[in-house]
PDB file of C-alpha atoms in Angstrom:
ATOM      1  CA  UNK A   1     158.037 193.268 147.549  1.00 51.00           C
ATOM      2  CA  UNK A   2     160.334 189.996 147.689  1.00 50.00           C
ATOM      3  CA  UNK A   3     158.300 188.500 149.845  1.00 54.00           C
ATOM      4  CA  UNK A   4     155.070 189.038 148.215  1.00 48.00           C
ATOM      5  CA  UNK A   5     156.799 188.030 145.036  1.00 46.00           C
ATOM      6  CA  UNK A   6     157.733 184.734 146.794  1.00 46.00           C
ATOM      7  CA  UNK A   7     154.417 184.021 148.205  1.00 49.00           C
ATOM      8  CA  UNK A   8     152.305 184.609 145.106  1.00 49.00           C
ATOM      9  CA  UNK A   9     154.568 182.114 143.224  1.00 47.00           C
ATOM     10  CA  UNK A  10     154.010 179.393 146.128  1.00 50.00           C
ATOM     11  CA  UNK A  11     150.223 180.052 145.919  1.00 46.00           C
ATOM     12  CA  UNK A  12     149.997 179.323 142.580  1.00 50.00           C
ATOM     13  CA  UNK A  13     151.823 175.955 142.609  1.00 50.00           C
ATOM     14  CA  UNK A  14     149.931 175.131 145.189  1.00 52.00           C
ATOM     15  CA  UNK A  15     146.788 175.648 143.367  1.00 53.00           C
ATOM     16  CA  UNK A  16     147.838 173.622 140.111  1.00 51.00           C
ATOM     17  CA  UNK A  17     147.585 170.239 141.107  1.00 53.00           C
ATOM     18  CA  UNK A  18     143.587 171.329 142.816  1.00 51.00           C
ATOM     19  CA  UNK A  19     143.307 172.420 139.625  1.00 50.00           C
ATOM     20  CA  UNK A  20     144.031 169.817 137.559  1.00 49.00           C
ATOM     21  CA  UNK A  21     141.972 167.259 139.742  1.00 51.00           C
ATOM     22  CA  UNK A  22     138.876 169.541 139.608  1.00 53.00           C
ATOM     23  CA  UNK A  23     139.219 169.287 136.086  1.00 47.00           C
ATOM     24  CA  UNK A  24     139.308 165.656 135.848  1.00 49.00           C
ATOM     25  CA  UNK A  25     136.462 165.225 137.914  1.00 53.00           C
ATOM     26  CA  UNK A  26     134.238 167.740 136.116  1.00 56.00           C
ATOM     27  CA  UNK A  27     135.524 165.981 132.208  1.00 55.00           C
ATOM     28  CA  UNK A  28     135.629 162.260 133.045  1.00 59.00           C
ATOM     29  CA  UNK A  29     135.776 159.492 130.191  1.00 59.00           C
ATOM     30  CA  UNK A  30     133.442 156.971 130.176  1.00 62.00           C
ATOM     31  CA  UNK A  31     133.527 153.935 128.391  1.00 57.00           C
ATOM     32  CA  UNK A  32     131.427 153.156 125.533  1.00 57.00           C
ATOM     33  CA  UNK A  33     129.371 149.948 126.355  1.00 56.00           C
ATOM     34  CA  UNK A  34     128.564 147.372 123.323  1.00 57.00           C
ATOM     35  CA  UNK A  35     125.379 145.935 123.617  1.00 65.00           C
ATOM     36  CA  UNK A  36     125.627 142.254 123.016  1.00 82.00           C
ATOM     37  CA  UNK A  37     123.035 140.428 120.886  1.00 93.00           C
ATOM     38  CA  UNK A  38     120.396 137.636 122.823  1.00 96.00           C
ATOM     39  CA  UNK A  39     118.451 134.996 120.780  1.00 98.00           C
ATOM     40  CA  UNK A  40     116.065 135.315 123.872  1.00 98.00           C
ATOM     41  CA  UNK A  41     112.718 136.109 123.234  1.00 97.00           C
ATOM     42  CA  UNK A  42     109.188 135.220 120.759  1.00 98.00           C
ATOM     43  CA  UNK A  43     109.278 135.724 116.671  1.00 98.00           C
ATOM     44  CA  UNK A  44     106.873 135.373 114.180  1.00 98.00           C
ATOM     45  CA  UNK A  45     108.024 134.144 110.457  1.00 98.00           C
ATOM     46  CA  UNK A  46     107.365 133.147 106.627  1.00 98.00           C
ATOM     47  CA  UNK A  47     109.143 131.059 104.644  1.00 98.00           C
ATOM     48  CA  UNK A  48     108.634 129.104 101.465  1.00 98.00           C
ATOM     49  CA  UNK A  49     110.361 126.119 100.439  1.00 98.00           C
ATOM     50  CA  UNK A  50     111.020 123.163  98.099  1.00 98.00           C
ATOM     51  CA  UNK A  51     110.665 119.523  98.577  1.00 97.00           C
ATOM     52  CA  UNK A  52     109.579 115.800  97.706  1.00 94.00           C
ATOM     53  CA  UNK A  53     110.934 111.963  97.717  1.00 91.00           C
ATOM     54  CA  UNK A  54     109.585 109.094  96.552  1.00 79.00           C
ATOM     55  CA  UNK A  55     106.062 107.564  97.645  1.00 76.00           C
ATOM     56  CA  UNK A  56     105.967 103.644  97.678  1.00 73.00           C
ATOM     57  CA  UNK A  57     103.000 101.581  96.747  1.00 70.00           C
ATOM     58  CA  UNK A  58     101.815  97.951  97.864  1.00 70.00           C
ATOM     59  CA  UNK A  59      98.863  96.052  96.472  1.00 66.00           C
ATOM     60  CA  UNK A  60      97.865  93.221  97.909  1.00 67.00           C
ATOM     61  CA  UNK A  61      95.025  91.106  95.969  1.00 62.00           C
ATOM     62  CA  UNK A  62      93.855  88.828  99.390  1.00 61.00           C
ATOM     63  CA  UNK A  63      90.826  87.197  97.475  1.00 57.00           C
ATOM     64  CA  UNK A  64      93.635  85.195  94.935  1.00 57.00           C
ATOM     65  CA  UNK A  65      95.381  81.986  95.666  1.00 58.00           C
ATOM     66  CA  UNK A  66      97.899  81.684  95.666  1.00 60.00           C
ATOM     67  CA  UNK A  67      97.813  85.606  97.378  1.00 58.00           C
ATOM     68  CA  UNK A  68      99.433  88.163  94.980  1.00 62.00           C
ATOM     69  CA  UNK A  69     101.412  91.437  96.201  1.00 65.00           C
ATOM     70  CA  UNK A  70     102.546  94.001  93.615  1.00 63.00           C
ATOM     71  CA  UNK A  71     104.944  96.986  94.939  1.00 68.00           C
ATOM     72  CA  UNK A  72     105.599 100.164  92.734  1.00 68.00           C
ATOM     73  CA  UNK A  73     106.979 103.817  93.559  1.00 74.00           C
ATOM     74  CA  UNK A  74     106.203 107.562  92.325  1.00 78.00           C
ATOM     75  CA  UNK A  75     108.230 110.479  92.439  1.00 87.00           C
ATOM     76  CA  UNK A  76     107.250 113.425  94.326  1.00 90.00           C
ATOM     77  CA  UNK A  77     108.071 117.105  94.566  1.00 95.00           C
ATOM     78  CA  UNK A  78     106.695 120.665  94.746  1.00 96.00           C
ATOM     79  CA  UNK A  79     106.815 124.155  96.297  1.00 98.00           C
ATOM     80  CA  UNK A  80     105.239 125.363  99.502  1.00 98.00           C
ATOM     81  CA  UNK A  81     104.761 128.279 100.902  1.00 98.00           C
ATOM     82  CA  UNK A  82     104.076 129.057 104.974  1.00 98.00           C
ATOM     83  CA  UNK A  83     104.456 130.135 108.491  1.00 98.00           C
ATOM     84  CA  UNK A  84     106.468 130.032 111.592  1.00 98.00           C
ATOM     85  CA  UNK A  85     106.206 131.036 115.227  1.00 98.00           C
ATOM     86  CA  UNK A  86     108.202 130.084 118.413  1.00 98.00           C
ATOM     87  CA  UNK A  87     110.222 130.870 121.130  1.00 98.00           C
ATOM     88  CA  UNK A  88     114.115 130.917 122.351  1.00 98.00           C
ATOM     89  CA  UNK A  89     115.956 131.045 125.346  1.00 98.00           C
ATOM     90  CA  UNK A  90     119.776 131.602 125.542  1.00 98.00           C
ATOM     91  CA  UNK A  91     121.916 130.916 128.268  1.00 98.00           C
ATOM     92  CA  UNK A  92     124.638 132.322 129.515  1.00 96.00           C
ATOM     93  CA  UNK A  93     126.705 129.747 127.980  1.00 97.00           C
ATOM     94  CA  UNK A  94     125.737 130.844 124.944  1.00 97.00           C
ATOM     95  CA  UNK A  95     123.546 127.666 124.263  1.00 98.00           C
ATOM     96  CA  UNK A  96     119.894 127.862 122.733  1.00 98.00           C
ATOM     97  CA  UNK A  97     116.557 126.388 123.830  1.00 98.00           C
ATOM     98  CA  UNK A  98     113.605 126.653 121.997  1.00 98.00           C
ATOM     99  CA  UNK A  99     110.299 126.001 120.638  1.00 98.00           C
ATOM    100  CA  UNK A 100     108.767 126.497 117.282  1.00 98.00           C
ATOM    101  CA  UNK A 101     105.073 125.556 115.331  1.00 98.00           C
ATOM    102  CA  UNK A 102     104.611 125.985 111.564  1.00 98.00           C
ATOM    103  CA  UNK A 103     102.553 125.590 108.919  1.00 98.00           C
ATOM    104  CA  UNK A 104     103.004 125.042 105.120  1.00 98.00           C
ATOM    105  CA  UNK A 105     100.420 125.180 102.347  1.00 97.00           C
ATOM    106  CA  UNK A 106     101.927 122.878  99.825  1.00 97.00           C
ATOM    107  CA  UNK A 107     102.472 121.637  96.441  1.00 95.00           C
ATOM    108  CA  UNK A 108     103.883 118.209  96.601  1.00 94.00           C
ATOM    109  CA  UNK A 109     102.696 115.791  94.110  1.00 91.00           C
ATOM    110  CA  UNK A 110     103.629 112.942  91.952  1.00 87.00           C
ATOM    111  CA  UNK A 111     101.439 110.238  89.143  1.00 81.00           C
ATOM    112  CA  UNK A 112     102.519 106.280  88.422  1.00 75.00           C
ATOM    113  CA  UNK A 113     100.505 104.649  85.791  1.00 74.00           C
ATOM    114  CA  UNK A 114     100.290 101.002  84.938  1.00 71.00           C
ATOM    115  CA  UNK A 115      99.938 100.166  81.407  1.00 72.00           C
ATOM    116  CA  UNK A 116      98.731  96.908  79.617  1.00 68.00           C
ATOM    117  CA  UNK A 117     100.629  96.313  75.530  1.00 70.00           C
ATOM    118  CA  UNK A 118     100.472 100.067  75.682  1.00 69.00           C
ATOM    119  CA  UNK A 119      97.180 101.194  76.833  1.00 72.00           C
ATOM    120  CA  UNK A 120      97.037 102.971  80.305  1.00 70.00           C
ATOM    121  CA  UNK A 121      94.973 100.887  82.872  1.00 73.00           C
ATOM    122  CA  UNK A 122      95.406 101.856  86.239  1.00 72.00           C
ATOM    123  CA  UNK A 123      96.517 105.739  86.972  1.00 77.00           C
ATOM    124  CA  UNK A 124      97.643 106.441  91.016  1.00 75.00           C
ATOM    125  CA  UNK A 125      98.552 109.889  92.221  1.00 81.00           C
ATOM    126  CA  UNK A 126      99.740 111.000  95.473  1.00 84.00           C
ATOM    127  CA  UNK A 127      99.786 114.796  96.871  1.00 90.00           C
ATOM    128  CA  UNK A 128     100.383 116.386 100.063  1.00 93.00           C
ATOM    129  CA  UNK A 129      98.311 119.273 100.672  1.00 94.00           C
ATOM    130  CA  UNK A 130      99.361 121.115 103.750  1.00 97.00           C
ATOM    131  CA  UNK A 131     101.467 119.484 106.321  1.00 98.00           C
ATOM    132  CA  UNK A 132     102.631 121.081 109.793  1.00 98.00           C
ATOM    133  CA  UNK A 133     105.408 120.190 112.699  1.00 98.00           C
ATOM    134  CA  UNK A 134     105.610 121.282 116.489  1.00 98.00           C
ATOM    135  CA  UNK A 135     109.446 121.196 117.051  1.00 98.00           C
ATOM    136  CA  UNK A 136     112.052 121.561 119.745  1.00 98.00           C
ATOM    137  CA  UNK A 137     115.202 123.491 118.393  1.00 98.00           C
ATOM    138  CA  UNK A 138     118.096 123.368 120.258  1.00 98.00           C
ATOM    139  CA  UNK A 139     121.331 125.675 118.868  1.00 98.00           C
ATOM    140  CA  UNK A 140     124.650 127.564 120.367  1.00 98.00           C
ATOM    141  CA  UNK A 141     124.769 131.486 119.814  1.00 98.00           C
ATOM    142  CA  UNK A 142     128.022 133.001 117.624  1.00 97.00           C
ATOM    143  CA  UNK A 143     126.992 136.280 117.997  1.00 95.00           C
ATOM    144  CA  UNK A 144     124.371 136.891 115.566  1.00 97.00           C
ATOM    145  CA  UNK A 145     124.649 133.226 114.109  1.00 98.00           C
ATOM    146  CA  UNK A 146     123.007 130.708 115.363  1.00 98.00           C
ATOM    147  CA  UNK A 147     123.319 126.778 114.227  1.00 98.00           C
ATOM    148  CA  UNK A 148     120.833 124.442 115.562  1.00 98.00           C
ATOM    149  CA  UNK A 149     119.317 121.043 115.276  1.00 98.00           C
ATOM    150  CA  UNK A 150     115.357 120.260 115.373  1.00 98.00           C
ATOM    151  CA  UNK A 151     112.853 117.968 115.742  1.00 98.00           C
ATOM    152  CA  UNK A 152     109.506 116.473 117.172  1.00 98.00           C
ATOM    153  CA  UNK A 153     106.346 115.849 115.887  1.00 98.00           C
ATOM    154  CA  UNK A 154     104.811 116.381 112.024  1.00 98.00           C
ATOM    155  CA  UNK A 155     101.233 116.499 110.485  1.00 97.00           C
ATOM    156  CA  UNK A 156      99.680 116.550 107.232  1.00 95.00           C
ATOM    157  CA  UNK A 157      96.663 116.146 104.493  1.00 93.00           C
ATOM    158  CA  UNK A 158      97.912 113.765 101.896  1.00 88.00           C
ATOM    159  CA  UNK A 159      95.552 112.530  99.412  1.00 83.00           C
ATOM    160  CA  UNK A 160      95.595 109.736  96.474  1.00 80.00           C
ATOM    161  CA  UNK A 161      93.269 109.475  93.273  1.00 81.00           C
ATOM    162  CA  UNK A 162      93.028 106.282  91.239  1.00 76.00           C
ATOM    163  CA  UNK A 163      91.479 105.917  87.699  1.00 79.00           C
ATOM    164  CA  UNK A 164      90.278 102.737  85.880  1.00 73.00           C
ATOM    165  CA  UNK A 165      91.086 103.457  82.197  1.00 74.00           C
ATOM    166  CA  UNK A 166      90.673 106.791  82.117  1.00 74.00           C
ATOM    167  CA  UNK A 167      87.674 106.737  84.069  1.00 76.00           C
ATOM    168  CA  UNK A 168      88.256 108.308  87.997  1.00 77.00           C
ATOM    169  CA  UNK A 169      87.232 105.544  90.569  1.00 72.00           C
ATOM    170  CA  UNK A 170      88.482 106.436  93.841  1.00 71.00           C
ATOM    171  CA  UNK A 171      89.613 109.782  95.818  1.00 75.00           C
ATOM    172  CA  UNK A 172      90.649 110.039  99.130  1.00 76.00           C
ATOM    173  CA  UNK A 173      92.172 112.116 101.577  1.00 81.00           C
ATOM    174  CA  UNK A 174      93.549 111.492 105.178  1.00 84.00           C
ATOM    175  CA  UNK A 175      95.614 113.958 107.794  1.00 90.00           C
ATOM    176  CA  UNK A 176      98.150 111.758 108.985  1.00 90.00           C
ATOM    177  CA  UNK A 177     100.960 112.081 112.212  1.00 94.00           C
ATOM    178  CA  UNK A 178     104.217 111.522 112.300  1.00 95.00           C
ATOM    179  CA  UNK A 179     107.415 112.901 112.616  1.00 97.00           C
ATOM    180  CA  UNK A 180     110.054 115.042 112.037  1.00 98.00           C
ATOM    181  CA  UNK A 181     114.138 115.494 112.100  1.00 98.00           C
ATOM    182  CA  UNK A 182     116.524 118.456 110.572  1.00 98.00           C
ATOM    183  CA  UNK A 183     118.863 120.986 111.376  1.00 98.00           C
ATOM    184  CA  UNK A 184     119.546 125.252 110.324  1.00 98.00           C
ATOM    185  CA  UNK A 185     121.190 128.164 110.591  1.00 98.00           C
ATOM    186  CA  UNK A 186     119.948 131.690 111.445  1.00 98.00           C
ATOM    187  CA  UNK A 187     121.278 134.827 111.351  1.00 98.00           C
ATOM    188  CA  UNK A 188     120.424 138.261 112.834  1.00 98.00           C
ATOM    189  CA  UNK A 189     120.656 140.805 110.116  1.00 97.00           C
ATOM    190  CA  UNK A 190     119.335 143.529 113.138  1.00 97.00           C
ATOM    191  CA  UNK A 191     117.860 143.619 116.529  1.00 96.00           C
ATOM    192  CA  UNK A 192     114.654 142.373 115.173  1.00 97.00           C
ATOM    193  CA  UNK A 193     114.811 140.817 111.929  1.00 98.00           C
ATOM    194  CA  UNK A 194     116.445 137.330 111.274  1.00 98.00           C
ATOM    195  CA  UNK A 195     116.968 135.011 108.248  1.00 98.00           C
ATOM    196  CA  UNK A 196     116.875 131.267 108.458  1.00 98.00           C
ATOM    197  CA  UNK A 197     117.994 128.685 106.234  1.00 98.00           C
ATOM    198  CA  UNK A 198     116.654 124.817 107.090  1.00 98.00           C
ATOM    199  CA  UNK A 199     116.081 121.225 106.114  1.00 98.00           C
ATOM    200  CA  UNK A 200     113.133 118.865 107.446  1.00 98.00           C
ATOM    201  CA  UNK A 201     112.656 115.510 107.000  1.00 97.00           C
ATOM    202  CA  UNK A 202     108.953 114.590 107.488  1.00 97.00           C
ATOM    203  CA  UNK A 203     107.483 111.308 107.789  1.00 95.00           C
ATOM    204  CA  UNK A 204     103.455 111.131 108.097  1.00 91.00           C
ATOM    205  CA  UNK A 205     103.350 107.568 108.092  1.00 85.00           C
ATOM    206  CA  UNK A 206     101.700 104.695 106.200  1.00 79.00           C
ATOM    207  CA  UNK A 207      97.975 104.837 105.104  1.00 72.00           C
ATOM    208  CA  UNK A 208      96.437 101.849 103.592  1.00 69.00           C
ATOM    209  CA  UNK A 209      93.109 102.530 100.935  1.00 66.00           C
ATOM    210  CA  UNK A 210      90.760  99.329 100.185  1.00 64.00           C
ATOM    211  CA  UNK A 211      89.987  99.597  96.573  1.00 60.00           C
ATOM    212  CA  UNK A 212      87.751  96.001  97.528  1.00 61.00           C
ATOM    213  CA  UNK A 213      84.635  96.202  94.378  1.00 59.00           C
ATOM    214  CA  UNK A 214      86.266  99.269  92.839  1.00 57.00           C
ATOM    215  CA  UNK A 215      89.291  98.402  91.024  1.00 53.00           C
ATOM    216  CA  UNK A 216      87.470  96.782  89.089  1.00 55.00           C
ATOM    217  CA  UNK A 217      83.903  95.579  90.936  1.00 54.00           C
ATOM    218  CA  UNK A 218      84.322  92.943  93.140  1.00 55.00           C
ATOM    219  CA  UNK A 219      87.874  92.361  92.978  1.00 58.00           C
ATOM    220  CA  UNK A 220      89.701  92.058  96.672  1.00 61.00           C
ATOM    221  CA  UNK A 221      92.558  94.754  96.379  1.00 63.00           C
ATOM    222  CA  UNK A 222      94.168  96.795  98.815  1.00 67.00           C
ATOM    223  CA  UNK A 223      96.760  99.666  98.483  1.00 68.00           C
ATOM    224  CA  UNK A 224      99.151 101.216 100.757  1.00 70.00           C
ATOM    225  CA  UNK A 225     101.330 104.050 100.274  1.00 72.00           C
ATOM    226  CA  UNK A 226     103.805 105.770 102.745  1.00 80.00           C
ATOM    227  CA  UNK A 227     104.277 109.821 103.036  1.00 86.00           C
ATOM    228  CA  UNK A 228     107.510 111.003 103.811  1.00 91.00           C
ATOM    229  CA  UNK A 229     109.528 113.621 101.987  1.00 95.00           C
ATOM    230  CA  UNK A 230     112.108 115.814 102.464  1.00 97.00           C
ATOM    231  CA  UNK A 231     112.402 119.842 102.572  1.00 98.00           C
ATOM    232  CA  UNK A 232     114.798 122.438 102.013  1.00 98.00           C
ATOM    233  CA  UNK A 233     113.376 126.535 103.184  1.00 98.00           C
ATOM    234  CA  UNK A 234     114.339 129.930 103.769  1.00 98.00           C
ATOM    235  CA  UNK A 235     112.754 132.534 105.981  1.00 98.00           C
ATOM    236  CA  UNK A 236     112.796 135.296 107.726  1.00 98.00           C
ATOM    237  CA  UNK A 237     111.695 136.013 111.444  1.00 98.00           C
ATOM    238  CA  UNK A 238     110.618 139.067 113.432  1.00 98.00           C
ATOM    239  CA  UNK A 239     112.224 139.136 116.905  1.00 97.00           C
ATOM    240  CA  UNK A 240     110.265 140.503 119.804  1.00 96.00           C
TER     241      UNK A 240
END
C-alpha cells in the first residue's frame, strides 16, 4: 500500500510541469499590433479660400513728345471656392513626395479711378476669374501631421474693364501662366479623411492692353497691369 502510495505521488509530479506547458501552448499571448498611419496613396479634395494684393498699372502715351508714362495701383481681394486632387508617396524615412492639381473659381477683384477737379474720367478694374496650379509638394510625416512646402506652375483668367466718363470703352480678358510658391500643414483626422491648411503665392504674369483710338479716339496709349496675389485656404481630402 506504501508503495503504491509512493508511486502515485511521483506520477503526479511528474505530470505537473507537462501540464503546465500544454497549457501554455494551448493559451498563448499575442501581442497587439498598432497599425501605423502612411500618407501613401491618391485623394480627392475641396477647399475654399481668401485672397488678393495689389495690381499695378503703367500707361505709356508713345505718340507724345516728350513720351509720357503714368504708373498707378488697385487693391485686390475676394473669396474662392475649389478643388484638389493629387498624389503622395512616403518613405520609410518618414519623408513625403507628392503631386497635386487644383482648381479655384474665384472672386478676386479690385477698381482705381482717375478723377479730373472732381469729376471721374477714367475708371480701371481688374478681376481674376478662375485661376489653377500643378504643384510638387514635398513634406515629412509626424504621424498623422504632415508639414510641407509647394510649388510649380500657376494659371488663370484675369480680366480688366475701362470706362471713359462713365461710358464703358474697353473689356478684355486673357488666361495667363505663371507661377506659384507656398507651404501647409495636413492632418489625418482618420484613415481616410484629412484637413489641410495652406498659403499660395501666385503670379500670372504681366499683360499689356493697347487702348490706341479708344481712350479717347486716336490717342496712342497703352496699359499694363501685373496679376499676382496671394492666398490663404482650408480643405479637406479623401484618402484612397
Amino acid at each position: 500500500m506504501k508503495r503504491f502510495l509512493l508511486a502515485t505521488v511521483a506520477l503526479a509530479a511528474l505530470s505537473a510541469p507537462a501540464a503546465a506547458a500544454d497549457l501554455a501552448t494551448k493559451y498563448p499571448v499575442k501581442a497587439v499590433a498598432v497599425p501605423v498611419f502612411s500618407w501613401t496613396g491618391f485623394y480627392i479634395g475641396a477647399n475654399v479660400g481668401y485672397g488678393g494684393d495689389s495690381v499695378t498699372y503703367d500707361a505709356s502715351f508713345a505718340g507724345v513728345i516728350p513720351p509720357l508714362t503714368a504708373s498707378a495701383s488697385l487693391n485686390t481681394s475676394g473669396f474662392f471656392v475649389g478643388g484638389q486632387i493629387g498624389y503622395n508617396y512616403q518613405f520609410s524615412n518618414n519623408v513625403v513626395l507628392g503631386i497635386e492639381t487644383d482648381l479655384q473659381w474665384s472672386d478676386i477683384s479690385g477698381n482705381l479711378s482717375a478723377s479730373f477737379m472732381g469729376l471721374p474720367i477714367v475708371s480701371a478694374g481688374s478681376s481674376v476669374d478662375y485661376f489653377g496650379t500643378i504643384r510638387a509638394r514635398l513634406g515629412y510625416a509626424i504621424d498623422r501631421f504632415l508639414p510641407y512646402i509647394t510649388g510649380g506652375i500657376a494659371y488663370g483668367k484675369s480680366g480688366t474693364d475701362v470706362t471713359f466718363i462713365g461710358v464703358p470703352v474697353f473689356s478684355d480678358s486673357s488666361t495667363s501662366w505663371g507661377w506659384t510658391l507656398g507651404a501647409g500643414g495636413e492632418f489625418a483626422i482618420t484613415n481616410h479623411w484629412t484637413f489641410k491648411a495652406e498659403y499660395l503665392y501666385v503670379d500670372l504674369g504681366d499683360n499689356t492692353l493697347d487702348l490706341t483710338g479708344i481712350v479717347p479716339p486716336g490717342f496712342p496709349l497703352a496699359i499694363s497691369n501685373d496679376t499676382k496675389f496671394h492666398t490663404f485656404k482650408a480643405g479637406v481630402n479623401y484618402k484612397f
